[in-house]
Coordinates of C-alpha atoms and ligand atoms in Angstrom, one line a residue:
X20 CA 37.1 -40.5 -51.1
X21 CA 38.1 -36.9 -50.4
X22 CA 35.8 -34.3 -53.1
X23 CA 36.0 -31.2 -53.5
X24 CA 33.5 -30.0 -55.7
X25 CA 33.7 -26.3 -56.9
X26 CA 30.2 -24.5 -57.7
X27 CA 27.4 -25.0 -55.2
X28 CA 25.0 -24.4 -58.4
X29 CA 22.0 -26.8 -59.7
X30 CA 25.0 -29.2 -60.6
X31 CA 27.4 -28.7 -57.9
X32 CA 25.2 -28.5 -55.0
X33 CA 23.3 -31.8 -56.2
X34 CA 26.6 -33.8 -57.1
X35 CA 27.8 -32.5 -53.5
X36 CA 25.1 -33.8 -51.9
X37 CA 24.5 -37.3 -53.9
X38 CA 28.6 -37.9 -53.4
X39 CA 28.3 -37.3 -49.7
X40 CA 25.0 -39.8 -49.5
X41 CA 27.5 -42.2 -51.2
X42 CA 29.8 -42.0 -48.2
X43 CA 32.2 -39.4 -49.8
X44 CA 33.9 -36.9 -47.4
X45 CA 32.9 -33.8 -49.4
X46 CA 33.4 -30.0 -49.3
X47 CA 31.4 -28.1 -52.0
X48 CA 32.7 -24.7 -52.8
X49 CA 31.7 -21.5 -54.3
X50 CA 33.0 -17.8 -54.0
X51 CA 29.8 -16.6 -53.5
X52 CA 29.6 -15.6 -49.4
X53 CA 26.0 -15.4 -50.0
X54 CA 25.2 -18.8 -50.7
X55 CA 27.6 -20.2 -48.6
X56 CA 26.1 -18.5 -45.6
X57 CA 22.8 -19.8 -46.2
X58 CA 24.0 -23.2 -47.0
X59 CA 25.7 -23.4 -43.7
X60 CA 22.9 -21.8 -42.1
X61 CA 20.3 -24.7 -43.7
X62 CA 18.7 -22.3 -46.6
X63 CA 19.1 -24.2 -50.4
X64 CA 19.6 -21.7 -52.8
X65 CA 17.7 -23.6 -55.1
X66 CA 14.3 -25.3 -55.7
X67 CA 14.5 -29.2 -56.0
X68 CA 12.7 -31.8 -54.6
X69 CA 14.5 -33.7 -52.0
X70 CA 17.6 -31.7 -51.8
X71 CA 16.9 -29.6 -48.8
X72 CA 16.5 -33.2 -46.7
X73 CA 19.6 -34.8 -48.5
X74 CA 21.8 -31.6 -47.9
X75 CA 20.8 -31.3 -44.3
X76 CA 21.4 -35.2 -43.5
X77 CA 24.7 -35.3 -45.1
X78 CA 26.0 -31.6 -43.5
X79 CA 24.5 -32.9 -39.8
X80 CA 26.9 -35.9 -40.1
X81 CA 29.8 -34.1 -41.3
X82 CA 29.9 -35.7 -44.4
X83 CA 28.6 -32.8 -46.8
X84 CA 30.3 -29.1 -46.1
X85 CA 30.3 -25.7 -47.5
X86 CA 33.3 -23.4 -47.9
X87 CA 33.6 -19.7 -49.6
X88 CA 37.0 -19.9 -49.5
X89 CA 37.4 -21.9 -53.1
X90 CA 41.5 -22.8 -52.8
X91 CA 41.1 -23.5 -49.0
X92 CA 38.4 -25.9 -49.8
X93 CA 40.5 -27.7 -52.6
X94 CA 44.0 -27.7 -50.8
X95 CA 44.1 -31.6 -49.3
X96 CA 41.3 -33.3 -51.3
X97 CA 42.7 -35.8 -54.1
X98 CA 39.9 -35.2 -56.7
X99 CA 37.8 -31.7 -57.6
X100 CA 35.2 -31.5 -59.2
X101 CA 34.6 -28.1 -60.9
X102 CA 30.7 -27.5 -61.4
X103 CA 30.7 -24.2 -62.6
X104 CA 28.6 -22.3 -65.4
X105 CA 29.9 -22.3 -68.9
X106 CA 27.2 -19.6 -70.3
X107 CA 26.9 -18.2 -74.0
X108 CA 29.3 -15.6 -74.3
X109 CA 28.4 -13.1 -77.1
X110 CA 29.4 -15.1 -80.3
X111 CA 27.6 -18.2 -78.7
X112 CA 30.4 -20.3 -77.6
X113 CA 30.8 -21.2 -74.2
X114 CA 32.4 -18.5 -71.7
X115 CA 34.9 -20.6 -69.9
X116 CA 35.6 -17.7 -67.6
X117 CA 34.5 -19.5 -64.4
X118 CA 36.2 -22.8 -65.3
X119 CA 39.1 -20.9 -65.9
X120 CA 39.2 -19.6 -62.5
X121 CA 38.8 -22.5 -61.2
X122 CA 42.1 -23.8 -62.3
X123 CA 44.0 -20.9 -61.3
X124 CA 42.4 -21.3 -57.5
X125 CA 43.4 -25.1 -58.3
X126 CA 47.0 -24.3 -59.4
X127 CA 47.4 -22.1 -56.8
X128 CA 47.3 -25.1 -53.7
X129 CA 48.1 -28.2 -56.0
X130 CA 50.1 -29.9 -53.2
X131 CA 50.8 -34.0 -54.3
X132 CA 48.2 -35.4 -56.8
X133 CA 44.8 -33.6 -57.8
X134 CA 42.6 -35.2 -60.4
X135 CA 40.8 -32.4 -61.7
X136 CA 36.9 -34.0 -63.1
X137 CA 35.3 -31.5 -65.7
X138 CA 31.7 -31.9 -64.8
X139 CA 30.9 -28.1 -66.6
X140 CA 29.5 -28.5 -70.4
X141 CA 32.6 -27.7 -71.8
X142 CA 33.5 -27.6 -75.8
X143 CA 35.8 -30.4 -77.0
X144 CA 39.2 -30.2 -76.5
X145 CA 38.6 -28.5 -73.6
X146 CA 40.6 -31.2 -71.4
X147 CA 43.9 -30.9 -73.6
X148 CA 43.1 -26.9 -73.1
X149 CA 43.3 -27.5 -69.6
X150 CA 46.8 -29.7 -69.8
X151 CA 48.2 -27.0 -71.7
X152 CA 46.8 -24.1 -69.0
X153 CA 48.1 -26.2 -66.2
X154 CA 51.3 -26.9 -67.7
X155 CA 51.9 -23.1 -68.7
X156 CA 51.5 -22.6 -64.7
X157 CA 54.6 -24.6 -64.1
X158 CA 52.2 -27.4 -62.7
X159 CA 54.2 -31.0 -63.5
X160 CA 52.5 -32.7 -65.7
X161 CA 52.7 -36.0 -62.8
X162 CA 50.7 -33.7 -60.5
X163 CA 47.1 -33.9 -62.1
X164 CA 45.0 -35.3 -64.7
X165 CA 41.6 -33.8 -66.0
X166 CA 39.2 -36.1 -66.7
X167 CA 35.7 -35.7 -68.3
X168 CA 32.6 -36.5 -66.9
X169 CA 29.7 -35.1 -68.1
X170 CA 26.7 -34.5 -65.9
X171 CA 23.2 -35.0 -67.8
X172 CA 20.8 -34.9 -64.8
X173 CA 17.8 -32.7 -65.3
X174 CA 16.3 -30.0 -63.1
X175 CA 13.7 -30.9 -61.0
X176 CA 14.5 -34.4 -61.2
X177 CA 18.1 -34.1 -60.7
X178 CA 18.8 -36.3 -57.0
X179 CA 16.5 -39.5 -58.9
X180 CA 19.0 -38.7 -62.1
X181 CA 22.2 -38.3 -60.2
X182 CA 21.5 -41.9 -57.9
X183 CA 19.5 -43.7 -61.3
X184 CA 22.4 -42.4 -64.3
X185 CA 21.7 -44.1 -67.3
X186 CA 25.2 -43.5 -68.5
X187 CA 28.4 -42.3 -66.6
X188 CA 30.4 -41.5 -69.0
X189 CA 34.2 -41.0 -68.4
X190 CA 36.7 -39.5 -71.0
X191 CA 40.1 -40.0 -69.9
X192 CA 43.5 -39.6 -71.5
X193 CA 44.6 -43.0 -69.4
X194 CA 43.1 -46.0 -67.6
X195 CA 44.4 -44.9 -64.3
X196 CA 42.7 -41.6 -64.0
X197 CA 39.0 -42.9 -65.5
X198 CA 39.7 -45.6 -62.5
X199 CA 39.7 -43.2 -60.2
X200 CA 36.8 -41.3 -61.5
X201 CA 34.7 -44.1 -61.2
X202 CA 36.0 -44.7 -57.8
X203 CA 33.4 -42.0 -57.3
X204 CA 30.3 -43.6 -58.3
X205 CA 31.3 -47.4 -57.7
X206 CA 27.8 -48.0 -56.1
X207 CA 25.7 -47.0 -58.8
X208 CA 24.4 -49.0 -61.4
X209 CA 24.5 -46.7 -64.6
X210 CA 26.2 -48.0 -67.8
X211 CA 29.6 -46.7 -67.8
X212 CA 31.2 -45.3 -70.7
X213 CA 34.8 -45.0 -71.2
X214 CA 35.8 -42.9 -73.9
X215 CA 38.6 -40.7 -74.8
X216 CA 38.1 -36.7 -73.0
X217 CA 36.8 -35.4 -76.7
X218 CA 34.3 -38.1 -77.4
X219 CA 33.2 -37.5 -73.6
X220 CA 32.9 -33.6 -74.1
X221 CA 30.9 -33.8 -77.5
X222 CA 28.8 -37.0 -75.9
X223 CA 27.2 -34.0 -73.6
X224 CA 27.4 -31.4 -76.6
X225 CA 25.6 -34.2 -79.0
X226 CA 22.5 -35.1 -76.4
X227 CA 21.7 -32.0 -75.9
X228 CA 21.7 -31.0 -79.7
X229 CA 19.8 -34.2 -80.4
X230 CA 17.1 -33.3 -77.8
X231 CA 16.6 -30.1 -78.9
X232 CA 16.4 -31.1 -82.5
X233 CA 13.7 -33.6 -81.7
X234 CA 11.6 -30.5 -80.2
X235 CA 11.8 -28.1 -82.4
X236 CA 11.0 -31.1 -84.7
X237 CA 7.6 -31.7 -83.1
X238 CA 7.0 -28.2 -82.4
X239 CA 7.7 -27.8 -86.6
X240 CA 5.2 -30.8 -87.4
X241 CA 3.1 -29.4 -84.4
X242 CA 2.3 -26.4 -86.8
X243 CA 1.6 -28.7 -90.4
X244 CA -1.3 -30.4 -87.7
X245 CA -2.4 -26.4 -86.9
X246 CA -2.6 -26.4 -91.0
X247 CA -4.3 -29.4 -91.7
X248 CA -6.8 -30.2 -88.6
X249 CA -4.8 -32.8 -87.5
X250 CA -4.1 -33.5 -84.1
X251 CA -0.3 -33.9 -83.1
X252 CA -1.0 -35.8 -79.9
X253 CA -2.3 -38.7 -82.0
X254 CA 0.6 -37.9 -84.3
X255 CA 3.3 -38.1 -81.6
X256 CA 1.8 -41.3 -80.3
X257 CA 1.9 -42.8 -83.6
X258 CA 5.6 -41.5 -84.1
X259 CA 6.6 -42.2 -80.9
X260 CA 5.9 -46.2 -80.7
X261 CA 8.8 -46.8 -83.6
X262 CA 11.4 -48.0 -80.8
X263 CA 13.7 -46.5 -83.0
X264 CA 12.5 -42.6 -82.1
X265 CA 10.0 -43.2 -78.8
X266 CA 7.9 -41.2 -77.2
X267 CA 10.4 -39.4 -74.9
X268 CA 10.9 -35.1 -76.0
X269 CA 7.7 -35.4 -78.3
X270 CA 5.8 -33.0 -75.9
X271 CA 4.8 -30.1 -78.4
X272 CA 4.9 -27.1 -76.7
X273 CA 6.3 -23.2 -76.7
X274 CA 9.4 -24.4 -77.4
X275 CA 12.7 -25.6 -75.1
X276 CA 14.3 -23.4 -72.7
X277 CA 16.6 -23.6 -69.4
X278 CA 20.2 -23.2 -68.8
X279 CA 21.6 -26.0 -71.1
X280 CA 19.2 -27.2 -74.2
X281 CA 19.6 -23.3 -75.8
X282 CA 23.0 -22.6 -74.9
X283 CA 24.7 -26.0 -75.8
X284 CA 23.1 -26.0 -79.2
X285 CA 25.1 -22.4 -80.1
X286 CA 28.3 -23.9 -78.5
X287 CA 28.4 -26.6 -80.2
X288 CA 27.1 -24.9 -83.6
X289 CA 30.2 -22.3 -82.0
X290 CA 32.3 -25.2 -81.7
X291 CA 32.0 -26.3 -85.3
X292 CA 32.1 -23.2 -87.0
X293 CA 35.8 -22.2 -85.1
X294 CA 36.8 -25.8 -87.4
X295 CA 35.5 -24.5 -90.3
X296 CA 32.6 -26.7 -89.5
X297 CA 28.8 -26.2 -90.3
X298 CA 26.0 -27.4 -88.7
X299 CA 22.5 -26.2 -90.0
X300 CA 20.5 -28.6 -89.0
X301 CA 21.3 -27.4 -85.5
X302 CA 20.8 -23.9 -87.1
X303 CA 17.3 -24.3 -87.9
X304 CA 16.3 -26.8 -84.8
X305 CA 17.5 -23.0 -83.0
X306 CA 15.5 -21.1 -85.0
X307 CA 12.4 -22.8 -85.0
X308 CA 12.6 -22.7 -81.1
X309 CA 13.3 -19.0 -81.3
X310 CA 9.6 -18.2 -83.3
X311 CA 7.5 -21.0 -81.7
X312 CA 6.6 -18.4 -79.0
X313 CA 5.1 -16.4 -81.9
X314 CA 3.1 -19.4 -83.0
X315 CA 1.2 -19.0 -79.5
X316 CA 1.1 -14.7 -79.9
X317 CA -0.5 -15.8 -83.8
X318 CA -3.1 -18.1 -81.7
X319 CA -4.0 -15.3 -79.4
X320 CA -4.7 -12.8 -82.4
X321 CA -6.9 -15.6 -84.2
X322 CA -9.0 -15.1 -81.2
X323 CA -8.9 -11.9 -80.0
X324 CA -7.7 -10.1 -83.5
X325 CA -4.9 -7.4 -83.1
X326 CA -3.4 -7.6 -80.0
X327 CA -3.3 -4.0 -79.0
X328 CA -2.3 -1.4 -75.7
X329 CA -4.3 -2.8 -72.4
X330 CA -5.4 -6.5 -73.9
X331 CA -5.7 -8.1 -70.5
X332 CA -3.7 -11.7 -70.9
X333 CA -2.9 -14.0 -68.1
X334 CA 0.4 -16.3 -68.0
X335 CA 0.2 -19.4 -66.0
X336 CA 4.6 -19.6 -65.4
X337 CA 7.3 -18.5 -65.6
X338 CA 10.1 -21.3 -64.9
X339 CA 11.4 -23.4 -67.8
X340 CA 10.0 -26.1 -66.8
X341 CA 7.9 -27.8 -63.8
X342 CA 9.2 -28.8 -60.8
X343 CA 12.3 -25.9 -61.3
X344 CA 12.6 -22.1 -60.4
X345 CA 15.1 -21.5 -62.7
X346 CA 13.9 -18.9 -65.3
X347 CA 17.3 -19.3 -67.2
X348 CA 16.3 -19.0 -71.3
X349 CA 12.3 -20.0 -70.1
X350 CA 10.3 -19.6 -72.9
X351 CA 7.5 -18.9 -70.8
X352 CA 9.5 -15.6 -70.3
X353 CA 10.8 -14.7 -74.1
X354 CA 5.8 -15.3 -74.6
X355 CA 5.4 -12.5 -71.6
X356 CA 8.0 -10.1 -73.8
X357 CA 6.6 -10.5 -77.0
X358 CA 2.9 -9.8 -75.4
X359 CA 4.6 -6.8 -73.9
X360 CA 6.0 -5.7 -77.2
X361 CA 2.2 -5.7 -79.0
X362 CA 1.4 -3.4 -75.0
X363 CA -0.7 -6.4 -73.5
X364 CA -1.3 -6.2 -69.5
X365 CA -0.1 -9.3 -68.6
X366 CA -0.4 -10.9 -65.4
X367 CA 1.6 -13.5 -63.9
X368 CA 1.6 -16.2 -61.4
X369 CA 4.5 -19.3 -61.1
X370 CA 4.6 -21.4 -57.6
X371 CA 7.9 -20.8 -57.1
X372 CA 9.4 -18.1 -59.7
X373 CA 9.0 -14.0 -57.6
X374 CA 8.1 -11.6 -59.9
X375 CA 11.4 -11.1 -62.7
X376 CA 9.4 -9.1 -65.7
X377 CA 9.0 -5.3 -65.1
X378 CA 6.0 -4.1 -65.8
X379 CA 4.2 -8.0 -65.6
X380 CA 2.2 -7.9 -62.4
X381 CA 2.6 -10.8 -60.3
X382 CA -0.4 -12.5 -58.8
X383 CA -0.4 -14.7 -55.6
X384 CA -2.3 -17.7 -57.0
X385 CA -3.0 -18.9 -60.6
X386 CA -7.0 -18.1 -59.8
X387 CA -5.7 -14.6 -58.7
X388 CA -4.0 -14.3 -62.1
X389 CA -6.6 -14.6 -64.0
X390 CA -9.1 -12.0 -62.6
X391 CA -10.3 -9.8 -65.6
X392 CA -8.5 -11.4 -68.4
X393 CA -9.7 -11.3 -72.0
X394 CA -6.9 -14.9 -72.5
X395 CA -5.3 -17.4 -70.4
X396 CA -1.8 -18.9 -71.8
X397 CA -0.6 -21.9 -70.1
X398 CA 3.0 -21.5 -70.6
X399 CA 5.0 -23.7 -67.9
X400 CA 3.9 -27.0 -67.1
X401 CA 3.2 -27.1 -63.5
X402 CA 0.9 -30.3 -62.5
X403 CA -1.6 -27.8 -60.1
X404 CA -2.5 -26.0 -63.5
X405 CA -4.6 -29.5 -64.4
X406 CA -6.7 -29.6 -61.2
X407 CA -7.4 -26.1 -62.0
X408 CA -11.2 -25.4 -60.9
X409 CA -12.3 -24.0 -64.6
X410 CA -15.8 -22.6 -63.7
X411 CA -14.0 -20.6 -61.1
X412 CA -11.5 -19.9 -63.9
X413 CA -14.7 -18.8 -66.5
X414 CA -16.3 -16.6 -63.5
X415 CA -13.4 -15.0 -63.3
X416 CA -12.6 -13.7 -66.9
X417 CA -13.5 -11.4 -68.8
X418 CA -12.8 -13.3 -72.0
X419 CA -13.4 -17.0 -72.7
X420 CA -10.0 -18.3 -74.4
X421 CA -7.9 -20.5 -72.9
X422 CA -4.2 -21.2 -74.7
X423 CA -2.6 -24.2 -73.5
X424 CA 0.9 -23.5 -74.0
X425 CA 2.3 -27.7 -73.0
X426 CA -0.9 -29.2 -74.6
X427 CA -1.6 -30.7 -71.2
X428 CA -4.9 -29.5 -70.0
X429 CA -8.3 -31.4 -69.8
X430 CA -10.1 -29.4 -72.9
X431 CA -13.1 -31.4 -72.0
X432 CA -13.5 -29.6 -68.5
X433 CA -12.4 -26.6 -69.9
X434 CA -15.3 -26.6 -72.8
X435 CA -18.0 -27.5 -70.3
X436 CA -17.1 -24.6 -68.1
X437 CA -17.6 -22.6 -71.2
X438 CA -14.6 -21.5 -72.1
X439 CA -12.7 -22.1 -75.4
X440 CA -10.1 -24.1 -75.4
X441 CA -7.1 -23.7 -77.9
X442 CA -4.0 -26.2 -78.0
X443 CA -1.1 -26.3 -80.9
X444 CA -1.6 -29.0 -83.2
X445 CA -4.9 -29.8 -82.4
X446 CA -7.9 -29.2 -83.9
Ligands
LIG20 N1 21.6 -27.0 -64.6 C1 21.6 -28.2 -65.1 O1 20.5 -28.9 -65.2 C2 22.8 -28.8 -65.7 C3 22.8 -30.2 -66.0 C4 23.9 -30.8 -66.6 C5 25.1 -30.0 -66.8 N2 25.0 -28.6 -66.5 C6 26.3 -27.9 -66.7 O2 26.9 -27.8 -65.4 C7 27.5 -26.5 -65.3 C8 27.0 -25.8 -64.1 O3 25.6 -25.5 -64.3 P1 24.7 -24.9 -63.1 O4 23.3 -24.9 -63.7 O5 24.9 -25.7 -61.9 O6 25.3 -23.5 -62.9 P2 24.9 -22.4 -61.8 O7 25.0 -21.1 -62.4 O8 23.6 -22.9 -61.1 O9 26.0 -22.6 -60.7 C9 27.4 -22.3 -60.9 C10 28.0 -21.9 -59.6 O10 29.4 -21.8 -59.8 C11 29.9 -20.8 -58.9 N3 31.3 -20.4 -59.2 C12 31.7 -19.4 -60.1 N4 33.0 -19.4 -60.1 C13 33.5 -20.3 -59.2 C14 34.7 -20.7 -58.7 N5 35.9 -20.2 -59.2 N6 34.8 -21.7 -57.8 C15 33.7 -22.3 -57.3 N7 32.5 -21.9 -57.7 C16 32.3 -20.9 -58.7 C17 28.9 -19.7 -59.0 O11 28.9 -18.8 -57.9 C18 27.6 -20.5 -59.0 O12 27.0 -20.7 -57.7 C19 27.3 -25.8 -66.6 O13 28.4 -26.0 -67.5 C20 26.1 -26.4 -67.2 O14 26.0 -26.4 -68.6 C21 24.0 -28.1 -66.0
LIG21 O1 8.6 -33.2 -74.5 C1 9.1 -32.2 -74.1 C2 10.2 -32.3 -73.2 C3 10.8 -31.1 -72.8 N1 10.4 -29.9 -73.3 C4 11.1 -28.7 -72.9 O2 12.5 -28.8 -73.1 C5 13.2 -28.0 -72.2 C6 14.3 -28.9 -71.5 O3 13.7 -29.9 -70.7 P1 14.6 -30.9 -69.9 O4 15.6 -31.5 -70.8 O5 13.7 -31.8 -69.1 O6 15.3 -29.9 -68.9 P2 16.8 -29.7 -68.4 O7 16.8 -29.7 -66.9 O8 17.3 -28.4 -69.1 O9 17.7 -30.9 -68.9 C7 18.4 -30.9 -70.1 O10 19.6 -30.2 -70.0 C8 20.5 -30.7 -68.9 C9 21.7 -29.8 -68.9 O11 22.7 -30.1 -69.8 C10 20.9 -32.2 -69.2 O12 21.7 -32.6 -68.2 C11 19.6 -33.0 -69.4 O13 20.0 -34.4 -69.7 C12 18.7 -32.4 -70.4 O14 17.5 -33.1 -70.5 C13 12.2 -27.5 -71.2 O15 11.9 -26.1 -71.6 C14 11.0 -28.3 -71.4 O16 9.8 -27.7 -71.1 C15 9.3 -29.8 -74.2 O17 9.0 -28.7 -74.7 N2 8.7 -31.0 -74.6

């Protein structure tokens, strides 16, 4: 098949890639000249394992290739993809700017039949929006159909989710166009889901809401362990082995961030509300994500009482997550302000993430980082941080306490190189 995929982000730049490794002819699009340049040139904007090797393969052969010029790249491809970002705009809901300009490139070189695929998180009844936006342009309504296919792969793991799916689902508003959708993705072996374009938009919008619920749900019960001296590993393993929750997003920690868990919850809370619709539930699963940083700055004070000018804290991470350099909504992040706000010195270090925090000094290794510091916070959960060399780490301090941010460090290594250890939700 003939793809054009528009936005050469996390999303577009993976599904470009994975399409073209299918055997699609594919041209992935974005406006920016920058990217473009350095796509063409071999450099991926982005970190994520295996993608530089799949992008390179697929572009050698011809298969995969990268255009600035966004209508150019659409004009004579049957089906486009539009992969752009649908951020928070001030009230919460989604900004649909980008996907909007999408269509206007798209309307602009519609030429015989496109079949437009709304791969962007986008708010239900965003694909009758899209008829109607088309239709305004004078576009007939025989010369496209927009279909909705959500994209739930995660970052850092995203080529394994986008050739393993456990669900494609397909919202379309007749058999013909979901057909052709799935035309895409015939070789892979996820369960496909064939629902109307509302059910398909609020699918996305509803797993997302759901994971974040279950966090903040753990973090929540992570602080009645903190109370009580119980331990919320043992909790969460107990939870977990009901089949009909499991184990999966139990991980207590500093709370969720990235570029979708955050910013999907207020959309679809955004969503709602413009219905006359309440959701608070979702309301409080955002709020207690919003002060489970605090939980950590609360821990630090227990220690070290009033955290005041020149307290010397180190922050292992910055990303989101592991395995990612995106910094969108990171937690890890929102922890370095709030230590900022109470005039800690903090110092840095992430593998990947260059220095983003004024005033955070960056160190060039996690053993660098902690030179002189009165407390440790472990606040993105990069797998080097657990081969860590801890009496290195003790010689190094100038304090002994250790916060582990993911409740994922060895506290038995980290007690016999005399440091003390302090997790959430566990005694
Ligand atoms: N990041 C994820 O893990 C993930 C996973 C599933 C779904 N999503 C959703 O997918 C969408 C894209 O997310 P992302 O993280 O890839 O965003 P991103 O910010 O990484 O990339 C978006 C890209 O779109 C480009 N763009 C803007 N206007 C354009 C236009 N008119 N034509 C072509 N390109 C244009 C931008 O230059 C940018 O490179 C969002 O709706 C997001 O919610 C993201
Ligand atoms: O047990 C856990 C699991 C995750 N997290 C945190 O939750 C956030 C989100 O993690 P994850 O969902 O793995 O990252 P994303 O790449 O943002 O993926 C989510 O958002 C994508 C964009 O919509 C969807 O496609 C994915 O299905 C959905 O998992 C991160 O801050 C994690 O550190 C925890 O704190 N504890």
């Amino acid at each position: 098949m003939n793809i054009c995929v528009a936005g050469a982000g996390y999303v577009g730049l993976t599904t470009a890639a994975v399409l073209a490794e299918l055997g699609h002819s594919v041209c992935c699009a974005d406006p920016d000249k920058h990217k473009i340049k350095g796509l063409n040139g071999g450099v991926i904007p982005i970190q994520e394992p295996g993608l530089p090797e799949m992008v390179q393969r697929n572009s050698v052969c011809g298969r995969l290739r990268f255009f600035h010029d966004v209508p150019a790249a659409i004009a004579g491809n049957d089906i486009l993809i539009i992969a752009v970002g649908t951020p928070p705009s001030e009230d919460g809901r989604a900004d649909m700017t980008y996907v909007k300009s999408v269509l206007d490139m798209a309307a602009g070189v519609m030429n015989g039949h496109l079949t437009i695929v709304m791969k962007s998180t986008v708010p239900p009844g965003t694909g009758d929006w899209a008829d109607a936006y088309l239709l305004e342009k004078g576009i007939g309504a025989q010369e496209f159909d927009v279909v909705s296919n959500p994209e739930f792969l995660r970052e850092g793991t995203a080529l394994y989710d986008s050739l393993h799916p456990e669900r494609i689902v397909i919202g379309a508003a007749h058999e013909g166009a979901a057909e052709k959708v799935y035309g895409m993705y015939d070789r892979l072996e996820g369960e496909v889901v064939r629902t109307g374009r509302r059910e398909a938009e609020l699918i996305k919008y509803g797993s997302n809401s759901f994971l974040a619920t279950k966090l903040s749900f753990i973090n929540e019960l992570s602080r009645v362990c903190d109370a009580y001296g119980a331990d919320i590993t043992q909790v969460a393993i107990g939870i977990g082995l009901d089949s009909r929750i499991g184990h999966k997003f139990l991980g207590p920690g500093i709370g969720y961030g990235g570029s979708c868990l955050p910013k999907d919850v207020s959309a679809l809370i955004g969503a709602a509300a413009a219905k006359g619709v309440e959701m608070p539930l979702l309301g409080a699963a955002a709020g207690v994500n919003a002060s489970q940083p605090d939980i950590y700055v609360s821990k630090l004070e227990a220690e070290l009482g009033e955290l005041k000018d020149g307290t010397r804290i180190a922050v292992w991470g910055a990303a989101f997550k592991e395995d990612t350099d995106d910094i969108r909504s990171s937690q890890a992040i929102v922890l370095m302000e709030r230590l900022q706000e109470r005039g800690c010195a903090i110092t840095a270090y992430d593998p990947v993430v260059a220095p983003v925090l004024p005033g955070v000094a960056w160190a060039g290794s996690a053993l660098d980082a902690v030179q002189g510091a009165e407390a440790l916070v472990l606040a993105t959960g990069w797998s080097q941080f657990k081969f860590i060399d801890w009496k290195e780490v003790k010689a190094r301090m100038s304090g002994t306490i250790v916060v582990d941010g993911r409740n994922m460090l060895n506290r038995k290594l980290i007690e016999e190189a005399g440091l003390r250890y302090v997790g959430v939700g566990r005694p």
